[in-house]
Amino acid sequence: MRVALVLCSLLLGFAAVADETANIDPAALLKRIESKDASLLVLDVRTPEEFAAGHVPGAVNIPYTYLPARSAELASDKDLVIYCATGIRAGRAASRLRENGFTRLLHLDGDMTGWADSKRPVEK
């Protein structure tokens, strides 16, 4: 019973973090990428190996574990679209970035799994 309560608390906490970051649909992101939208920065928070295997075109890779030390590399005046494989690391990254003053955060709906499954272009 206690384990179930802890798991529910963790899931509710993650849902609260995810709710604070608006989602962007893959089609809408692709349109902005194709139009070379200068107000956009796409951030992949997966490992370098995952990134090398394929990523959203034009994305920069700062693994979630390196984010505290490298967040100064990100422009806070752009719409920052964050994604990982399935959403867990992206949610945590959004929370960390928000703590560091980033306000223009978006989460890629479906993350990389959804992007690839919907046959969107993938860079290697």
C-alpha positions in Angstrom: 0.0 0.0 0.0 2.8 2.4 0.9 4.6 1.7 -2.4 1.4 2.5 -4.3 1.0 5.8 -2.4 4.6 6.8 -3.2 4.2 5.9 -6.9 0.9 7.9 -7.1 2.7 10.9 -5.5 5.5 10.7 -8.0 3.1 10.4 -11.0 1.0 13.3 -9.7 4.2 15.4 -9.2 5.3 14.6 -12.8 1.9 15.5 -14.1 2.0 18.9 -12.3 5.4 19.6 -14.0 4.1 18.5 -17.4 1.0 20.7 -17.0 3.1 23.8 -16.5 4.7 23.4 -20.0 2.5 23.8 -23.1 2.8 21.2 -25.8 3.6 21.8 -29.4 2.2 19.5 -32.0 4.8 17.8 -34.3 3.1 19.3 -37.4 3.3 22.8 -36.0 6.9 22.3 -35.0 7.8 21.0 -38.4 6.2 24.0 -40.0 8.3 26.4 -37.8 11.5 24.5 -38.6 10.8 24.5 -42.4 10.1 28.3 -42.2 13.4 28.8 -40.5 11.7 30.5 -37.5 14.5 32.5 -35.8 12.5 32.7 -32.6 12.8 28.9 -32.1 15.3 26.6 -30.5 14.8 22.9 -30.4 16.5 21.1 -27.4 17.0 17.3 -27.3 17.8 16.3 -23.8 18.6 12.6 -24.6 22.1 11.1 -24.5 24.6 11.8 -27.2 24.2 8.2 -28.5 20.4 8.6 -28.7 20.9 12.0 -30.5 23.3 10.5 -33.0 20.9 7.8 -33.9 18.4 10.4 -35.1 16.9 13.7 -33.9 14.5 16.5 -34.9 16.2 18.5 -37.7 18.2 21.5 -36.3 17.9 20.3 -32.7 20.8 21.0 -30.3 21.8 18.2 -27.8 22.3 19.0 -24.2 21.7 15.8 -22.2 19.4 16.2 -19.3 22.2 15.4 -16.8 24.4 18.2 -18.3 21.6 20.8 -18.3 22.5 22.5 -15.0 26.1 23.2 -16.1 25.1 24.2 -19.7 21.8 26.1 -19.5 23.7 29.3 -20.1 24.2 28.1 -23.7 20.5 28.5 -24.3 18.8 31.7 -25.4 16.0 32.6 -22.9 14.5 35.0 -25.5 13.5 32.1 -27.9 10.7 29.6 -27.8 12.5 26.5 -26.4 11.0 23.2 -27.6 12.2 20.4 -25.4 12.0 16.7 -26.1 13.5 13.3 -25.1 12.5 9.8 -26.0 9.2 9.6 -24.1 8.7 12.7 -22.0 10.2 12.0 -18.6 13.5 13.7 -19.1 11.9 16.6 -21.0 9.5 17.2 -18.1 12.4 17.3 -15.7 14.4 19.5 -18.0 11.5 22.0 -18.3 11.3 22.2 -14.6 15.0 22.9 -14.2 14.9 25.5 -17.0 11.9 27.2 -15.4 13.8 27.4 -12.1 16.6 29.2 -14.0 14.3 31.8 -15.4 13.3 30.3 -18.8 9.6 31.1 -19.5 9.1 30.4 -23.2 9.1 26.6 -22.9 7.3 24.1 -25.1 7.2 20.3 -24.9 7.1 18.3 -28.2 3.9 16.3 -28.0 4.9 12.6 -28.3 8.6 13.4 -28.0 11.0 11.7 -30.3 9.0 8.4 -30.4 5.9 10.3 -31.6 8.0 12.3 -34.1 9.6 9.2 -35.7 6.3 7.2 -35.6 4.5 10.0 -37.5 7.2 9.8 -40.2 8.5 13.3 -39.6 12.1 14.0 -41.0 14.9 12.8 -38.8 18.5 14.1 -39.0 21.5 11.9 -38.2 
